PDB file of C-alpha atoms in Angstrom:
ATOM      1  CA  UNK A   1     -46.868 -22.131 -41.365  1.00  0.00           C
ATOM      2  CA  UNK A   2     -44.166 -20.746 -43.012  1.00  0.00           C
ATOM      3  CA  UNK A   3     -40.877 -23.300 -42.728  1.00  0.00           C
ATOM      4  CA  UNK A   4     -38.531 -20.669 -40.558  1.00  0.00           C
ATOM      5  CA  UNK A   5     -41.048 -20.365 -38.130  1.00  0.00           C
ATOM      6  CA  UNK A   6     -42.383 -23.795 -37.979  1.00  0.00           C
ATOM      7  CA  UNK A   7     -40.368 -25.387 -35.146  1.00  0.00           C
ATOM      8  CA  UNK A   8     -41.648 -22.469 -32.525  1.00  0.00           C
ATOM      9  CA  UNK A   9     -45.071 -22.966 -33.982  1.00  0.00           C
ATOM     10  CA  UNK A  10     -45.258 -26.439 -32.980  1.00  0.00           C
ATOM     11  CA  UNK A  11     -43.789 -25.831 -29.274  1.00  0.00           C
ATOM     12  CA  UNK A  12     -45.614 -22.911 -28.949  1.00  0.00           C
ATOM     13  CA  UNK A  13     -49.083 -25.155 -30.172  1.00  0.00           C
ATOM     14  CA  UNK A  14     -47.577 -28.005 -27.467  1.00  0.00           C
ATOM     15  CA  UNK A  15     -47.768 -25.662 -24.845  1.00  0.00           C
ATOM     16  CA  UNK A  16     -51.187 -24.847 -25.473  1.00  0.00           C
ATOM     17  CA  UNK A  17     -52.058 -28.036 -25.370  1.00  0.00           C
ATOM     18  CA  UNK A  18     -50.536 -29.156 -22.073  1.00  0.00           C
ATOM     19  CA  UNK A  19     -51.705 -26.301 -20.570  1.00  0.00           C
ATOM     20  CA  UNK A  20     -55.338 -27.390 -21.744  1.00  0.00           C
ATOM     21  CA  UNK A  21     -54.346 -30.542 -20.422  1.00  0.00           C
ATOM     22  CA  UNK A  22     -53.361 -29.566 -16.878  1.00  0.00           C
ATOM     23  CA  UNK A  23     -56.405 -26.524 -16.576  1.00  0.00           C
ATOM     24  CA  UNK A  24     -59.086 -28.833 -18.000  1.00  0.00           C
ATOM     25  CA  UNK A  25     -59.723 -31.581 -15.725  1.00  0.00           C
ATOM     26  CA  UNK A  26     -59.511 -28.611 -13.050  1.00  0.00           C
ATOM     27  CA  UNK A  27     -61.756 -26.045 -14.523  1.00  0.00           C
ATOM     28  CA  UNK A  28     -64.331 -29.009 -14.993  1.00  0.00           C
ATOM     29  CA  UNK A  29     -64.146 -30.419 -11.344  1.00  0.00           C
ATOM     30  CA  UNK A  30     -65.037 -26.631 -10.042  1.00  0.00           C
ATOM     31  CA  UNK A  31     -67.896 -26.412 -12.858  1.00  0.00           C
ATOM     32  CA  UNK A  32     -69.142 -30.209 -11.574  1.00  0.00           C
ATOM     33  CA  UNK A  33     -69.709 -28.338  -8.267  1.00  0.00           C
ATOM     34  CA  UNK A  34     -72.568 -26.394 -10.103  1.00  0.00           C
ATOM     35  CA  UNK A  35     -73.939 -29.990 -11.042  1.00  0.00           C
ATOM     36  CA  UNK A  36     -73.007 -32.689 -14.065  1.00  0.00           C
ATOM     37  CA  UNK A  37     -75.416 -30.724 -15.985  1.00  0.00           C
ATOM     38  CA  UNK A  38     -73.498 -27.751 -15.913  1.00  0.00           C
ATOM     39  CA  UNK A  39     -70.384 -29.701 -17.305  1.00  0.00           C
ATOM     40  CA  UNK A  40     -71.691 -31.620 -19.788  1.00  0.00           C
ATOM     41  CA  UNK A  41     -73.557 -28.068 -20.689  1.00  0.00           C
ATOM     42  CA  UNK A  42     -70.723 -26.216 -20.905  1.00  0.00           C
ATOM     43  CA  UNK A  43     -68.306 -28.956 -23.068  1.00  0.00           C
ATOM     44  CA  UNK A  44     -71.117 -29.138 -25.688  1.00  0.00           C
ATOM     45  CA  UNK A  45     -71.442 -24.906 -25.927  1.00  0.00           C
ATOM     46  CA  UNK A  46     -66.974 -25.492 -26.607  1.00  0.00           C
ATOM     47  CA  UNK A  47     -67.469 -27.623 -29.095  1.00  0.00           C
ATOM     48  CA  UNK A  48     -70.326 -25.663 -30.833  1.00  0.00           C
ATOM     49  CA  UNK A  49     -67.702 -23.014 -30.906  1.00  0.00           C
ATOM     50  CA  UNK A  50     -64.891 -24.865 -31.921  1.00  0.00           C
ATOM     51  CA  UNK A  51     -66.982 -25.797 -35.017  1.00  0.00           C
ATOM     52  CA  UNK A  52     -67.728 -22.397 -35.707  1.00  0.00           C
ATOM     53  CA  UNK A  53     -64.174 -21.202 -35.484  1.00  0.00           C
ATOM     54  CA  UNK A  54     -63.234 -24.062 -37.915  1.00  0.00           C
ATOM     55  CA  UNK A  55     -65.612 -22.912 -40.289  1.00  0.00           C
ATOM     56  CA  UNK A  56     -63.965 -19.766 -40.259  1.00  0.00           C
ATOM     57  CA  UNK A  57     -61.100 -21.064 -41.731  1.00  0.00           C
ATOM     58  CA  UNK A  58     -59.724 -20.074 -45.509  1.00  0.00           C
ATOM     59  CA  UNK A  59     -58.015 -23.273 -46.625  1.00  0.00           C
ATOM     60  CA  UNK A  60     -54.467 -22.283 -48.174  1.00  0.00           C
ATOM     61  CA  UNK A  61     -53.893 -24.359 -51.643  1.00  0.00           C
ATOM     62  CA  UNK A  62     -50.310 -26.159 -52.037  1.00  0.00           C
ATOM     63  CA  UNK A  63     -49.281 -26.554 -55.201  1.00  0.00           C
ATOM     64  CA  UNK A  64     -49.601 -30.129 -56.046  1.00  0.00           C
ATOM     65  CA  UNK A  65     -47.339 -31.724 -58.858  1.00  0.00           C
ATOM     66  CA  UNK A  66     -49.629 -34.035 -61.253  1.00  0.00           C
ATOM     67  CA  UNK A  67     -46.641 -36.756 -61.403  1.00  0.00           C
ATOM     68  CA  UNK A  68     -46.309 -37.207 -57.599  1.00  0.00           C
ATOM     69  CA  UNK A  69     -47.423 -41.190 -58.051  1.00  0.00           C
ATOM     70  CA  UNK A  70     -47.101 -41.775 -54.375  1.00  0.00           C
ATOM     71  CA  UNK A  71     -50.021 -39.298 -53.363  1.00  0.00           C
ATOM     72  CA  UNK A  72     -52.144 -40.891 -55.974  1.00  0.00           C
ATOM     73  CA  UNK A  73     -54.198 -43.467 -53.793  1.00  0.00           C
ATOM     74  CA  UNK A  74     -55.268 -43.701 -50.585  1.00  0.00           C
ATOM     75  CA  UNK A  75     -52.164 -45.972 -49.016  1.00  0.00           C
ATOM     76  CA  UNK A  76     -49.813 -43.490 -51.130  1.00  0.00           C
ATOM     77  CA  UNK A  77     -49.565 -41.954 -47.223  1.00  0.00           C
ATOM     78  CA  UNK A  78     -48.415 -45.688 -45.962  1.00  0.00           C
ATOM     79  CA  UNK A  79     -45.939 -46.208 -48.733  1.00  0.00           C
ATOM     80  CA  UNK A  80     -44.442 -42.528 -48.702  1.00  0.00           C
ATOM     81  CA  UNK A  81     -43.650 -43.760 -44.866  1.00  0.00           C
ATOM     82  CA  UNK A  82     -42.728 -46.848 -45.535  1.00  0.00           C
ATOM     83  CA  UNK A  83     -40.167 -46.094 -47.796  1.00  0.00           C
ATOM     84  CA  UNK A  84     -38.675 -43.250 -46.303  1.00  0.00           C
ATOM     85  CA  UNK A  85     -36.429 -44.624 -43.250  1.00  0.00           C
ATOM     86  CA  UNK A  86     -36.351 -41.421 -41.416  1.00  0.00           C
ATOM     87  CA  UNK A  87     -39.848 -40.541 -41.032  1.00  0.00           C
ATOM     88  CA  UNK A  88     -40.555 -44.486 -40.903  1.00  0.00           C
ATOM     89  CA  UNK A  89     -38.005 -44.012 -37.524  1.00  0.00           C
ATOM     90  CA  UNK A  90     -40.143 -40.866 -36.635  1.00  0.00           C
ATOM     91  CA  UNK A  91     -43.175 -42.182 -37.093  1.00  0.00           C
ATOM     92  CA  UNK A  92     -43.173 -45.732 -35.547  1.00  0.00           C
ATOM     93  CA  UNK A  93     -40.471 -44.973 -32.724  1.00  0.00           C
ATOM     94  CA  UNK A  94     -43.401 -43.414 -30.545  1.00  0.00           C
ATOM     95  CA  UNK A  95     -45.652 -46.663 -31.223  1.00  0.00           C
ATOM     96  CA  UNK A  96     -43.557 -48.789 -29.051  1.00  0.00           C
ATOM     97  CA  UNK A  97     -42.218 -46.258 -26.784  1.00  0.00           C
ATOM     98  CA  UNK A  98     -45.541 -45.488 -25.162  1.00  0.00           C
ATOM     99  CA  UNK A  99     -47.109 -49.038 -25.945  1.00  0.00           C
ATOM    100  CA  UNK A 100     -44.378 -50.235 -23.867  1.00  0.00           C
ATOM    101  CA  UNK A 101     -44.037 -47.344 -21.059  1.00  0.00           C
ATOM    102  CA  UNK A 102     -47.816 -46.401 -21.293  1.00  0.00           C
ATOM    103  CA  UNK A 103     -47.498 -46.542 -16.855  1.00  0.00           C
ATOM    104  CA  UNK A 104     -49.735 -43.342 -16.627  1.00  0.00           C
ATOM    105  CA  UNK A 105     -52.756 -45.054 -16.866  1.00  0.00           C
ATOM    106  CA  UNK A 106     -52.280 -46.830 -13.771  1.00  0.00           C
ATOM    107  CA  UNK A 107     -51.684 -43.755 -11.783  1.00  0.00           C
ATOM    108  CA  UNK A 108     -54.816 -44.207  -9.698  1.00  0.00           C
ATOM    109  CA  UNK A 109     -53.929 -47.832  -8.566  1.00  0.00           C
ATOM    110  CA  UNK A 110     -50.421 -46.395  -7.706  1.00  0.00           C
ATOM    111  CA  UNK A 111     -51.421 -43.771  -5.822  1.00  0.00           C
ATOM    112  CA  UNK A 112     -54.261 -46.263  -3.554  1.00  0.00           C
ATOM    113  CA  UNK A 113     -51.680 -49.051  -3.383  1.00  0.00           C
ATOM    114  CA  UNK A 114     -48.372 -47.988  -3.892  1.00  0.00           C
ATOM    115  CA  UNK A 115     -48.074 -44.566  -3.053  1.00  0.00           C
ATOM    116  CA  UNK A 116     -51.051 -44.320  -0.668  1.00  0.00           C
ATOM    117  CA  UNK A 117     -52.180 -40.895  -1.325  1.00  0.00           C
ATOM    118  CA  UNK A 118     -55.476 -39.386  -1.346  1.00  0.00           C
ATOM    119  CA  UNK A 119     -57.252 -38.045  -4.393  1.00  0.00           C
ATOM    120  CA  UNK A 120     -55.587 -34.419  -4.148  1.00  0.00           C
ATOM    121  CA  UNK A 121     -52.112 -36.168  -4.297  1.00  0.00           C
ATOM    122  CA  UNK A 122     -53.220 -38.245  -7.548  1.00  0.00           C
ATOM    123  CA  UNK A 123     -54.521 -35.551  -9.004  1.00  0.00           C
ATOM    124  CA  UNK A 124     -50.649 -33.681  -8.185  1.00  0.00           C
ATOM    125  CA  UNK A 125     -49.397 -36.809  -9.805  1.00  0.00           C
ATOM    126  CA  UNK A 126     -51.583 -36.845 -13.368  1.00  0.00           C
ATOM    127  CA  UNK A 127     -50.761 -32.781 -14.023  1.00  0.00           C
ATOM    128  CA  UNK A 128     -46.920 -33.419 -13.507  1.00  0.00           C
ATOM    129  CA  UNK A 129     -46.271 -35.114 -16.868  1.00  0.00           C
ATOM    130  CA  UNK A 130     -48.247 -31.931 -18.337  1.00  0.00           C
ATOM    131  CA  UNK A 131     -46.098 -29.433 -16.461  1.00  0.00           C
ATOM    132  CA  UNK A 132     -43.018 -31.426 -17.759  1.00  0.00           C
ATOM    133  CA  UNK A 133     -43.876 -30.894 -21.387  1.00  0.00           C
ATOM    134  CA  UNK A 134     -45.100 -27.472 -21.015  1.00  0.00           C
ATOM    135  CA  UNK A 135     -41.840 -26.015 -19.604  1.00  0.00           C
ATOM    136  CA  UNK A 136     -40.512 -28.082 -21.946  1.00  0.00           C
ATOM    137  CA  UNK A 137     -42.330 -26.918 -25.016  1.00  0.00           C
ATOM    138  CA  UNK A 138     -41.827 -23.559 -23.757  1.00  0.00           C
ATOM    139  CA  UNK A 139     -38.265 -23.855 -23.593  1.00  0.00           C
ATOM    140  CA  UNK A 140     -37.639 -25.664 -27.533  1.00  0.00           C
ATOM    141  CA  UNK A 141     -40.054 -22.452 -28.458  1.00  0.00           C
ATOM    142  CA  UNK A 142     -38.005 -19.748 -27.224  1.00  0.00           C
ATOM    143  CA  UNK A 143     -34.299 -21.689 -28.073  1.00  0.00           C
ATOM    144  CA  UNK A 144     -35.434 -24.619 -30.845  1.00  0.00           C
ATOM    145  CA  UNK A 145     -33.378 -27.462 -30.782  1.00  0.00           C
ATOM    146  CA  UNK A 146     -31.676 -26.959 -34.467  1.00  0.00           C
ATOM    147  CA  UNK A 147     -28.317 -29.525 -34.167  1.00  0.00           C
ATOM    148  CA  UNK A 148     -27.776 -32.934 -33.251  1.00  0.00           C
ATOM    149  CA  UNK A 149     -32.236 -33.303 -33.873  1.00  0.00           C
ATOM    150  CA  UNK A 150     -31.570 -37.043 -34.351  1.00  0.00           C
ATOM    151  CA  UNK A 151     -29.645 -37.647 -30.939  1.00  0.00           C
ATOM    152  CA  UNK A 152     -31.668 -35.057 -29.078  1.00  0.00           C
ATOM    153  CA  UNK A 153     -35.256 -37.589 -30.304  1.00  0.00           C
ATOM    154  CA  UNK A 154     -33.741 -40.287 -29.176  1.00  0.00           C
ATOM    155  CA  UNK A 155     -32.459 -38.867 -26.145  1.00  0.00           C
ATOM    156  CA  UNK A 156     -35.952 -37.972 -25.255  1.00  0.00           C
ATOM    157  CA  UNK A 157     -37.141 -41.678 -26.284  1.00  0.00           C
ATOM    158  CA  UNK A 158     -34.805 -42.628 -23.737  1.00  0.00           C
ATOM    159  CA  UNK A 159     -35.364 -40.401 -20.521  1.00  0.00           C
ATOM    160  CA  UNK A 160     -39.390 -41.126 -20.871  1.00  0.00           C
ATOM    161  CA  UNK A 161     -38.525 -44.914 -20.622  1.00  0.00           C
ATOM    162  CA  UNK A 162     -35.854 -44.432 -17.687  1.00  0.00           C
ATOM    163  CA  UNK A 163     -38.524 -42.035 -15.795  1.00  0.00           C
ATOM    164  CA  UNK A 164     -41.080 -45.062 -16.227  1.00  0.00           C
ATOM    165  CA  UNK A 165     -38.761 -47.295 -14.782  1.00  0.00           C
ATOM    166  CA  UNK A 166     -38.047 -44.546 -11.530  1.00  0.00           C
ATOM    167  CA  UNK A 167     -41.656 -43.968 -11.231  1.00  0.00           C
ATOM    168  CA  UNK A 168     -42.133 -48.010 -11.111  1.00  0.00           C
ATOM    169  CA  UNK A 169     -39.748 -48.633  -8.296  1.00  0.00           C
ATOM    170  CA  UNK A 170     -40.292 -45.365  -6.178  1.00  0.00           C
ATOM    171  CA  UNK A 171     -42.409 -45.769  -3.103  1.00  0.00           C
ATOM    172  CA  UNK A 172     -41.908 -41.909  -2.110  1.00  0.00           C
ATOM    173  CA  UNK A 173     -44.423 -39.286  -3.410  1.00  0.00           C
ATOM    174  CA  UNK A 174     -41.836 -36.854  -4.431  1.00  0.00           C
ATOM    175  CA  UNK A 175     -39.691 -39.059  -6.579  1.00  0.00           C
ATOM    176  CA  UNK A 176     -42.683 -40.071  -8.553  1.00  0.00           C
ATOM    177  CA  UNK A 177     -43.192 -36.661  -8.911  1.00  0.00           C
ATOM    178  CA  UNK A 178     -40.244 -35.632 -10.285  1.00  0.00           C
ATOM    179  CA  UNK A 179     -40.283 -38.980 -12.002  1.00  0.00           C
ATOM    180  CA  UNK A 180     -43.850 -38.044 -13.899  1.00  0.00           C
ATOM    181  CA  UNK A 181     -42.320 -34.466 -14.409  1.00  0.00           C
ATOM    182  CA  UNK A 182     -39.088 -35.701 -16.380  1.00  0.00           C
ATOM    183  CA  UNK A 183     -41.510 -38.396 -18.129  1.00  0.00           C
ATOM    184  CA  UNK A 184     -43.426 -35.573 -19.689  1.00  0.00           C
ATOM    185  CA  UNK A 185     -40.058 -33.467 -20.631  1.00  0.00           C
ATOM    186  CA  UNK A 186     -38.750 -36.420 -22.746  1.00  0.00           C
ATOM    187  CA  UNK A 187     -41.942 -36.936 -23.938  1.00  0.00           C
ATOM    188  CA  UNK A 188     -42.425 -33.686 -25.365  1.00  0.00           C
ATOM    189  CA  UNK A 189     -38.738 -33.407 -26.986  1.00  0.00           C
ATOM    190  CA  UNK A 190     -38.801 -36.118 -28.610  1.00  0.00           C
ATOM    191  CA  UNK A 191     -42.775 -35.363 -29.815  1.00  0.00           C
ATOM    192  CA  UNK A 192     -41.173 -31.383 -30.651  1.00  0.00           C
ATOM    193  CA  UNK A 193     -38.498 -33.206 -33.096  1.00  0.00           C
ATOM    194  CA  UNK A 194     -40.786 -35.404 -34.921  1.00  0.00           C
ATOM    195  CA  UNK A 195     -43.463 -33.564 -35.482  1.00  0.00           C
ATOM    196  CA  UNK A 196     -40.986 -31.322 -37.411  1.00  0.00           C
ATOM    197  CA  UNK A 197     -38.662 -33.803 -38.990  1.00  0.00           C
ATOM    198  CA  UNK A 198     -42.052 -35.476 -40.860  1.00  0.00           C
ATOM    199  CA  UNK A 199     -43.765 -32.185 -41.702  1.00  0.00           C
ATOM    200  CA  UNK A 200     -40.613 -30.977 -43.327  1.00  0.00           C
ATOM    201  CA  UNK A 201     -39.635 -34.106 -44.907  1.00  0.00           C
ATOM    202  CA  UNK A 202     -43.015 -34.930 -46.556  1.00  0.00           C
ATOM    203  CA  UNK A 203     -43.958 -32.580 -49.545  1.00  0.00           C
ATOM    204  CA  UNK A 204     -46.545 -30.622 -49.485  1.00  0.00           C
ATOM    205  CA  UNK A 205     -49.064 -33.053 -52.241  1.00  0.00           C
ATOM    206  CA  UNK A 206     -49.286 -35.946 -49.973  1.00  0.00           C
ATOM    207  CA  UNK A 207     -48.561 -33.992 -46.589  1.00  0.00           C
ATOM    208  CA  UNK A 208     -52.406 -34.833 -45.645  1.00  0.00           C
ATOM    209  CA  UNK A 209     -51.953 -38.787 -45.808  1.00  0.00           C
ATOM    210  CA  UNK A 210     -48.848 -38.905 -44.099  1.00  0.00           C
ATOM    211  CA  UNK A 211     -50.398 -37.034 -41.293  1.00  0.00           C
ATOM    212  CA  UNK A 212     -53.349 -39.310 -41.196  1.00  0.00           C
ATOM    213  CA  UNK A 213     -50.731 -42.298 -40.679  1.00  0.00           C
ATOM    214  CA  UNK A 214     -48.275 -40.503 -38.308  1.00  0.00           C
ATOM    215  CA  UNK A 215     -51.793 -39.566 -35.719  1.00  0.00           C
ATOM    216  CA  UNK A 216     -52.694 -43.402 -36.324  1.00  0.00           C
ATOM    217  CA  UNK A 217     -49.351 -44.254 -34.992  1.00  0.00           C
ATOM    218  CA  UNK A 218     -49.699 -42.377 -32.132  1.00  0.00           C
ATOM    219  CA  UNK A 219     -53.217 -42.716 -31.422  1.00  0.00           C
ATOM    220  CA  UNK A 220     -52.608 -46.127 -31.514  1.00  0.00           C
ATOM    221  CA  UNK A 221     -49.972 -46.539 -29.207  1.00  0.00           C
ATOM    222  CA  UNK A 222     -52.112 -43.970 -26.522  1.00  0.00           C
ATOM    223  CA  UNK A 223     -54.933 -46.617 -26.759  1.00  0.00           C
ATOM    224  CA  UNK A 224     -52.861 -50.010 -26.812  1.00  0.00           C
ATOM    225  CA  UNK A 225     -50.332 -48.450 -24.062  1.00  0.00           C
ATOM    226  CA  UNK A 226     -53.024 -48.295 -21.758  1.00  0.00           C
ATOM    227  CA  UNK A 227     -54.193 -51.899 -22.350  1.00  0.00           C
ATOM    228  CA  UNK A 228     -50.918 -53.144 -22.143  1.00  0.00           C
ATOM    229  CA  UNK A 229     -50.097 -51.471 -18.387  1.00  0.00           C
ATOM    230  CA  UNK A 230     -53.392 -53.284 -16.895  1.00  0.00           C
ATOM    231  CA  UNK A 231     -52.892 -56.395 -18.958  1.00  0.00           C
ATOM    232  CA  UNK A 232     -49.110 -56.695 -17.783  1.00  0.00           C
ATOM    233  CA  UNK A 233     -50.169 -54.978 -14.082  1.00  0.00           C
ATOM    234  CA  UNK A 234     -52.948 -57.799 -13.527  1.00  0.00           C
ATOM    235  CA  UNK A 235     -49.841 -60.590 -14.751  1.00  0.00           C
ATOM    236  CA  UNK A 236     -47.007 -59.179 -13.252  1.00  0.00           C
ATOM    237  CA  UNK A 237     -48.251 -56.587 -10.194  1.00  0.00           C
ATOM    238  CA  UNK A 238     -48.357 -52.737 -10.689  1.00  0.00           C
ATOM    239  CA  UNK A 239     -44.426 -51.803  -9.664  1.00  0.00           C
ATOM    240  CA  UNK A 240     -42.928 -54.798 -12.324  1.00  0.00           C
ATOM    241  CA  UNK A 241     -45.347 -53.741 -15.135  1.00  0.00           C
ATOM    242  CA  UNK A 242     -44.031 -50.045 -14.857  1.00  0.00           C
ATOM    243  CA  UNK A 243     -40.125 -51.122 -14.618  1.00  0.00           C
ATOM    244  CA  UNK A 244     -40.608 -53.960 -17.729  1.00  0.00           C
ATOM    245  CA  UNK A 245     -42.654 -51.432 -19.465  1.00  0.00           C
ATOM    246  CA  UNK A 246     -39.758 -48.803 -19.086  1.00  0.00           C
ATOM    247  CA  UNK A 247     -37.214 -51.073 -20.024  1.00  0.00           C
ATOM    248  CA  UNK A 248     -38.731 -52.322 -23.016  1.00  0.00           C
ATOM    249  CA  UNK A 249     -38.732 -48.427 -23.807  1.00  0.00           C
ATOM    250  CA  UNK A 250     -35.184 -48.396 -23.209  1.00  0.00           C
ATOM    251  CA  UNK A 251     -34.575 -51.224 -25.596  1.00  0.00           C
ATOM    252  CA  UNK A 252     -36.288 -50.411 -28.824  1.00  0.00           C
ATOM    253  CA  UNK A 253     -33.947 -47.036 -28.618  1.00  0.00           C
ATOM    254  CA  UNK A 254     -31.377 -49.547 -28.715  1.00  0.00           C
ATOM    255  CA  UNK A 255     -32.897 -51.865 -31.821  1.00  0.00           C
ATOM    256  CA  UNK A 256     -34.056 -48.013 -33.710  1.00  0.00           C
ATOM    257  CA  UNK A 257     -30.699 -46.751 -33.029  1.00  0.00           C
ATOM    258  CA  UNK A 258     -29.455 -50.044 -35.063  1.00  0.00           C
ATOM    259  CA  UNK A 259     -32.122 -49.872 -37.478  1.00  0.00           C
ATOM    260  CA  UNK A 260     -32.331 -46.186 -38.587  1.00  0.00           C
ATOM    261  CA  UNK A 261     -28.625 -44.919 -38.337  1.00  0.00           C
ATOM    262  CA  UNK A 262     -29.602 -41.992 -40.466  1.00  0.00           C
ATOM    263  CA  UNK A 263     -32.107 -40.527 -38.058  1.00  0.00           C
ATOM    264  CA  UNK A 264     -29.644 -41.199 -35.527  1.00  0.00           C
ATOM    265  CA  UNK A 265     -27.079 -39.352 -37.293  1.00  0.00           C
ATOM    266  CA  UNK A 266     -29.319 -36.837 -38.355  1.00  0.00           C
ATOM    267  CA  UNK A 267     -27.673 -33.357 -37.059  1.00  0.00           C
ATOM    268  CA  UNK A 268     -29.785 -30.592 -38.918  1.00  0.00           C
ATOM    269  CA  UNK A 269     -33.521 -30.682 -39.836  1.00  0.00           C
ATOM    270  CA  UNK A 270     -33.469 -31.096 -43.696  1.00  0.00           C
ATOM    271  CA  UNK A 271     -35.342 -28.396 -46.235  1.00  0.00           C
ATOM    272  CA  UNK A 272     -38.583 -28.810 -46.848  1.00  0.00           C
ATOM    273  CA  UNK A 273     -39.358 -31.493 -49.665  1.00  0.00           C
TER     274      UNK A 273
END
């Protein structure tokens, strides 16, 4: 994408994605009444066409400068991001954040135990964080967010770990809802910011790598959030592992905001490198 459109290109591909998010699990529980078959039938005729639309594809050649040493291996991604503190602050801040305040994957023992709603009202309760970042994403596409970027990340850091820490002590279904909702807001402006900040900061001949380490981050933390909240909800009960989770949240804003002052001071996304 061309850089003066890229920050609506990336809220404009988040909304597509939440919305896939929200209308999938729907669309496939009215397919499942035509039978599994019929599911599993239809997800593997997707994917045949998402490979064909892949293969459509013209790949678009960066020019690559022959001296850029820290492209020139395969941990050339690691070291770029190790050694740049602002996409190191990007990149990692996410890790902990959602390790630490991963409480969505124990939505259906909140809603049996907790909550004590039925399976419509848990299924209410896993779209809200997608409706959250969707109006979200929507909003950042029409008016991006182009001053105080730094602040504004960090901000959004912060409101997903306060929303865990509502969602963990509410007993009412309507303040986890709006809990969930606000979750998935501050998740998405803080995933709208970086996902910027390190494309634009990262030149284009080792772009590739330091994508490949800024999705391991985050796949990482998806996967180890979600054995984290049953490890700490089988130590510590389901309502204390959602409040420590969203306080730990809260504090490594507090130790990044220490350790990377210039992504905290950061007020206007840089050129790209």
């Amino acid at each position: 994408m061309p850089p003066e459109v890229f920050p609506k290109a990336v809220a404009f591909n988040s909304v597509l994605l939440q919305i896939s998010i929200i209308a999938g699990p729907s669309i496939g529980g009215l397919l499942y009444l035509l039978g599994p078959h019929v599911v599993y039938s239809v997800g593997f005729g997707l994917v045949i066409l998402v490979v064909g639309l892949i293969a459509t594809l013209k790949p678009v050649r960066a020019a690559i400068s022959s001296d850029d040493s820290a492209g020139a291996d395969l941990l050339g991604g690691l070291r770029f991001v190790v050694n740049r503190p602002v996409v190191l602050g990007a990149s990692s801040i996410d890790l902990f954040a959602v390790l630490f305040g991963g409480a969505t994957a124990l939505l259906p023992a909140f809603a049996s135990d907790i909550l004590q709603i039925g399976p419509a009202g848990l299924g209410t309760l896993r779209t809200a964080p997608g409706v959250g970042a969707a109006l979200t994403a929507l909003a950042v596409g029409i008016a991006p967010i182009e001053r105080n970027v730094g602040r504004w990340m960090f901000g959004g850091v912060a409101l997903f770990g306060a929303s865990t820490i509502v969602f963990g002590l509410s007993k009412s279904f309507w303040v986890s809802l709006v809990a969930l909702v606000l979750l998935g807001a501050g998740d998405m402006v803080s995933v709208f910011i970086r996902g910027i900040l390190v494309q634009l900061e990262t030149p284009d001949a080792i772009r590739g790598r330091v994508s490949a380490v800024s999705s391991m981050f985050i796949g990482a933390s998806n996967e180890l959030g979600e054995f984290e909240s049953g490890v700490t909800a089988r130590w510590f009960g389901l309502a204390r592992a959602a409040v420590l989770g969203g306080i730990a949240t809260l504090a490594v804003v507090g130790v990044y905001l220490r350790l990377f002052p210039q992504l905290r001071k950061m007020d206007r996304f840089n050129e790209p490198a």
